[in-house]
Short mmCIF file of C-alpha atoms and ligand atoms in Angstrom, two decimals:
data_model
loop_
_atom_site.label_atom_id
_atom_site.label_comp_id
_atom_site.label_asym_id
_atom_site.label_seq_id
_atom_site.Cartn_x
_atom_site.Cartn_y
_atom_site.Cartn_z
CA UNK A 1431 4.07 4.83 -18.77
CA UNK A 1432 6.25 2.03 -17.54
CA UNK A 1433 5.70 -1.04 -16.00
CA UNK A 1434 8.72 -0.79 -12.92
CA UNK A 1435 10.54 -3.68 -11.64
CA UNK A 1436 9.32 -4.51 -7.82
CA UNK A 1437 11.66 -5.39 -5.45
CA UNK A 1438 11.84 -7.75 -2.59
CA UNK A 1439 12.71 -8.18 0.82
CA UNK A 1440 16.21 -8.72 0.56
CA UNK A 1441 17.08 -5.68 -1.38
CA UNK A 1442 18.19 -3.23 1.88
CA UNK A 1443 16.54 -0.61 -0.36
CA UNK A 1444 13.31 -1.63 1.04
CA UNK A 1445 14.76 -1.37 4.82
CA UNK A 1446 15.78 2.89 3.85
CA UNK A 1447 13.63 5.67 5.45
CA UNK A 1448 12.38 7.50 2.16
CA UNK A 1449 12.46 11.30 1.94
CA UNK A 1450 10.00 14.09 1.53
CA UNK A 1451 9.11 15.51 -1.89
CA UNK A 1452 9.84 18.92 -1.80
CA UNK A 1453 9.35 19.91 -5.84
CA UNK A 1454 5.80 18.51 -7.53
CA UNK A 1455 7.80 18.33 -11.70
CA UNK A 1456 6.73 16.34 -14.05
CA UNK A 1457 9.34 13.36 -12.82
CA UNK A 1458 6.46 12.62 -9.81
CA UNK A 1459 3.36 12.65 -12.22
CA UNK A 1460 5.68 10.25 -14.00
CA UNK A 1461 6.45 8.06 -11.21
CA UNK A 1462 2.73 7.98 -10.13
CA UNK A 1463 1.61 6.93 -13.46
CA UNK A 1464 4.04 4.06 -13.36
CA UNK A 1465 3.38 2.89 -10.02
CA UNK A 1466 -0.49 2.69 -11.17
CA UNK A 1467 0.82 0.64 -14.37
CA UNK A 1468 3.15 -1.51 -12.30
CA UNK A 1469 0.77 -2.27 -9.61
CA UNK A 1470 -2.02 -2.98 -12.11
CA UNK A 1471 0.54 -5.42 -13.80
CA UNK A 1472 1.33 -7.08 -10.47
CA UNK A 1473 -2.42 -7.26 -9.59
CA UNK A 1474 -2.25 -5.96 -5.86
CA UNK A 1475 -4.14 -3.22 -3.98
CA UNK A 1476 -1.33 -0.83 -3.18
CA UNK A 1477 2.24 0.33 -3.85
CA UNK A 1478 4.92 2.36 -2.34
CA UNK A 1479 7.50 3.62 -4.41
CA UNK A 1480 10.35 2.50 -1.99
CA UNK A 1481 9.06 -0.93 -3.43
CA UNK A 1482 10.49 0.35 -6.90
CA UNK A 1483 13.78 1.36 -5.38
CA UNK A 1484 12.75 5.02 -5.40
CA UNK A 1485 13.05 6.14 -1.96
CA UNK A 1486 10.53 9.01 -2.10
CA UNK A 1487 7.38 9.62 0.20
CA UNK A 1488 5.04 8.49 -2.40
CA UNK A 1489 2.37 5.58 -2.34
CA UNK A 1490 -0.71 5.06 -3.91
CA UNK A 1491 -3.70 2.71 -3.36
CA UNK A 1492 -5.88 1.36 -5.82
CA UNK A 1493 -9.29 -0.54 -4.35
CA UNK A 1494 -10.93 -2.87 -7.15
CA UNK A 1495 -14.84 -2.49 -7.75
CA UNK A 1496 -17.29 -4.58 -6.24
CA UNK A 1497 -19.97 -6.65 -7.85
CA UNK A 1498 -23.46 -8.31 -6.71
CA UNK A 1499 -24.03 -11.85 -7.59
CA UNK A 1500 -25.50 -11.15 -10.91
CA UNK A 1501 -22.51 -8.37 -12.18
CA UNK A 1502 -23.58 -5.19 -11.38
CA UNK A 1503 -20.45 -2.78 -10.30
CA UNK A 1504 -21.79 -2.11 -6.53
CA UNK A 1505 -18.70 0.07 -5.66
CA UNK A 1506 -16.29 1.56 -8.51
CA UNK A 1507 -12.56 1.04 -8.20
CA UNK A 1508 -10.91 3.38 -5.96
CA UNK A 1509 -7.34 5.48 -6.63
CA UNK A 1510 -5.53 6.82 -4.02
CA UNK A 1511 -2.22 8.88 -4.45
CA UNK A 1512 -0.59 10.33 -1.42
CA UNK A 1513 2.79 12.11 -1.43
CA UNK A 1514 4.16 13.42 1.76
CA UNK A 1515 1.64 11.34 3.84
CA UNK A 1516 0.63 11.70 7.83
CA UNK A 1517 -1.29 9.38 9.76
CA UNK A 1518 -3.58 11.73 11.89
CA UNK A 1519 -5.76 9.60 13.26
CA UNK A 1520 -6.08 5.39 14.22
CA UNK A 1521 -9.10 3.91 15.65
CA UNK A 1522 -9.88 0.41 17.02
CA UNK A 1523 -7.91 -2.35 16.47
CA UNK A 1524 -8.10 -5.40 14.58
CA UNK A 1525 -5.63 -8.65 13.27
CA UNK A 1526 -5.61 -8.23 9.24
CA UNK A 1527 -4.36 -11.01 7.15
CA UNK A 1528 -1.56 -9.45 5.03
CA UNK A 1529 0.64 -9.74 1.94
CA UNK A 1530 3.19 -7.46 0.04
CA UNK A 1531 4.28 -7.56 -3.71
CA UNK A 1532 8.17 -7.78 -1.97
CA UNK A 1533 6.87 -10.48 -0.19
CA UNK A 1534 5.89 -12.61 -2.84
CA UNK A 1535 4.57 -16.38 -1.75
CA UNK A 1536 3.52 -15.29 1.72
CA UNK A 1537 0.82 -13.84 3.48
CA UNK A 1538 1.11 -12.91 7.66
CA UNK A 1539 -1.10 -11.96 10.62
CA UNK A 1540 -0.52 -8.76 11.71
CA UNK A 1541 -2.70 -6.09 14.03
CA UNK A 1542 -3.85 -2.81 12.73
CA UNK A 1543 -6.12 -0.12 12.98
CA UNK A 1544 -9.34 -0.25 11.39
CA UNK A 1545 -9.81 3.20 10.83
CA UNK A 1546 -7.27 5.39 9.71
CA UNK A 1547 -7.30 9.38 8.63
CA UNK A 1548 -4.44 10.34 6.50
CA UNK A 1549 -3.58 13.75 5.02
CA UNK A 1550 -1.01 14.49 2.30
CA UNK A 1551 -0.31 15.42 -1.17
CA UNK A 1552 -1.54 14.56 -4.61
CA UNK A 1553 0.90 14.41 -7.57
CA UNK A 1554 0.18 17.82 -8.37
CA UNK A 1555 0.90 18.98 -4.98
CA UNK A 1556 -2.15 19.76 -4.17
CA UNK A 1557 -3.64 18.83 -0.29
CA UNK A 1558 -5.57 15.78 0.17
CA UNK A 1559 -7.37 14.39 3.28
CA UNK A 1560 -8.72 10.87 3.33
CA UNK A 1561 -10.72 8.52 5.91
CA UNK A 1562 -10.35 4.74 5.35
CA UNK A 1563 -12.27 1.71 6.97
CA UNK A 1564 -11.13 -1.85 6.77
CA UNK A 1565 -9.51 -2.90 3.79
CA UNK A 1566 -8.40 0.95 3.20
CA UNK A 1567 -7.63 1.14 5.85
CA UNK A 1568 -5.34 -1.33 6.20
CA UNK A 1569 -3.66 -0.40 2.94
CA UNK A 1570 -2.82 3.01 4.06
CA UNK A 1571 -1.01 1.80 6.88
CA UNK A 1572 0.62 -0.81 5.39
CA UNK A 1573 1.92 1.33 2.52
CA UNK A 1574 3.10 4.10 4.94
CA UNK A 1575 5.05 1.72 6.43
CA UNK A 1576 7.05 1.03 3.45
CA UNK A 1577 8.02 4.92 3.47
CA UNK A 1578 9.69 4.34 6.81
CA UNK A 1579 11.35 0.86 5.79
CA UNK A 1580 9.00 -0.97 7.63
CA UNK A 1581 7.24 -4.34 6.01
CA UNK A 1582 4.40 -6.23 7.57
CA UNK A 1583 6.82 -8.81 8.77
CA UNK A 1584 7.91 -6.60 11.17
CA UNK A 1585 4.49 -6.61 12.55
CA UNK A 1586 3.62 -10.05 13.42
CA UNK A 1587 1.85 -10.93 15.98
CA UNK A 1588 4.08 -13.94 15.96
CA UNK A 1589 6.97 -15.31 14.44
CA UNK A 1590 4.90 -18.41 13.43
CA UNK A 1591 1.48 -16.46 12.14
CA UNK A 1592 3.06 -16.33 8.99
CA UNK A 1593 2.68 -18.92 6.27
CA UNK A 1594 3.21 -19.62 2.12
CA UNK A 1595 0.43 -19.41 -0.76
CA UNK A 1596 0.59 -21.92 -3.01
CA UNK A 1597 -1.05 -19.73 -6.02
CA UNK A 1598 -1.35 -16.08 -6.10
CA UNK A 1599 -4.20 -15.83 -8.32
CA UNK A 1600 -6.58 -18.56 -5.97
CA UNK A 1601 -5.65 -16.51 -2.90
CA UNK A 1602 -9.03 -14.36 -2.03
CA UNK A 1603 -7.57 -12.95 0.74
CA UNK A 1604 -5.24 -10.27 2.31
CA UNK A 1605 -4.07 -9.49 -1.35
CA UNK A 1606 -3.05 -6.08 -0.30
CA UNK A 1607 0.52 -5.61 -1.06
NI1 NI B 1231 3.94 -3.98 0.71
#
């Protein structure tokens, strides 16, 4: 596997409507496993792979474990890979605080669904169906965006709801990317 390089908001790459994967070879179980490396290397909760300048409908999500106050793993962490993903269902409505990894520095108020179902395709091709609440949620949105050219910044509620971090790794929240 290989850690890719991310790229940012001014590359026009990330602005590019990314196309369907029509043949499941080895070159997409490839690029999955080096999205997961890449995004574990970056430290955020999702990636598209638009973000790597490969403008395929791929994206996967990766939601850490939880722990109670004394250390015990409440939740494990969760994988996600979708290929070829649809939206088919939103429910209610709420304002998320956001970041992306091509948006490094920043994090934005933007509206979303809090509940989301989304069908698609593993790596292998196979058909997946998922349901996602809250933080999911608002991952699988924001990620599908990216296969349509669309970042968060499109989707603030305001021009001025948008502000810097001053260090990534103090920031508890809205580190989906
Ligand atoms: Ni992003």
């Amino acid at each position: 596997m290989t850690v890719r390089t991310i790229i940012t908001a001014e590359n026009s790459l990330l602005r590019e409507r990314s196309k369907k994967v029509t043949r499941f070879t080895p070159a997409v179980r490839q690029l999955v496993a080096d999205m997961f490396e890449t995004l574990e290397a970056a430290g955020g909760v999702g990636l598209a792979a638009p973000q790597i300048g490969v403008l395929q409908r791929v994206f996967i999500v990766s939601i850490p474990a939880d722990y109670d106050e004394d250390g015990n793993e409440i939740s494990p962490q969760e994988d996600y890979v979708l290929v070829n993903p649809e939206i088919i269902r939103r429910e209610g409505e709420e304002e998320m605080v956001e970041g992306c990894l091509s948006v490094p520095g920043y994090r934005g108020l933007v509206r979303r669904a809090t509940s989301v179902v989304i069908k698609g395709q593993d790596e292998d091709g196979r058909a997946v169906r998922y349901s996602g609440d809250a933080l999911l949620a608002q991952a699988f949105q924001h990620e599908y965006d990216h296969l349509d050219g669309v970042l968060y910044l499109d989707r603030l509620e305001d021009r001025d709801k948008i502000w810097v971090i001053e260090d990534e790794s103090d920031d508890e929240e809205g580190d989906l990317e």
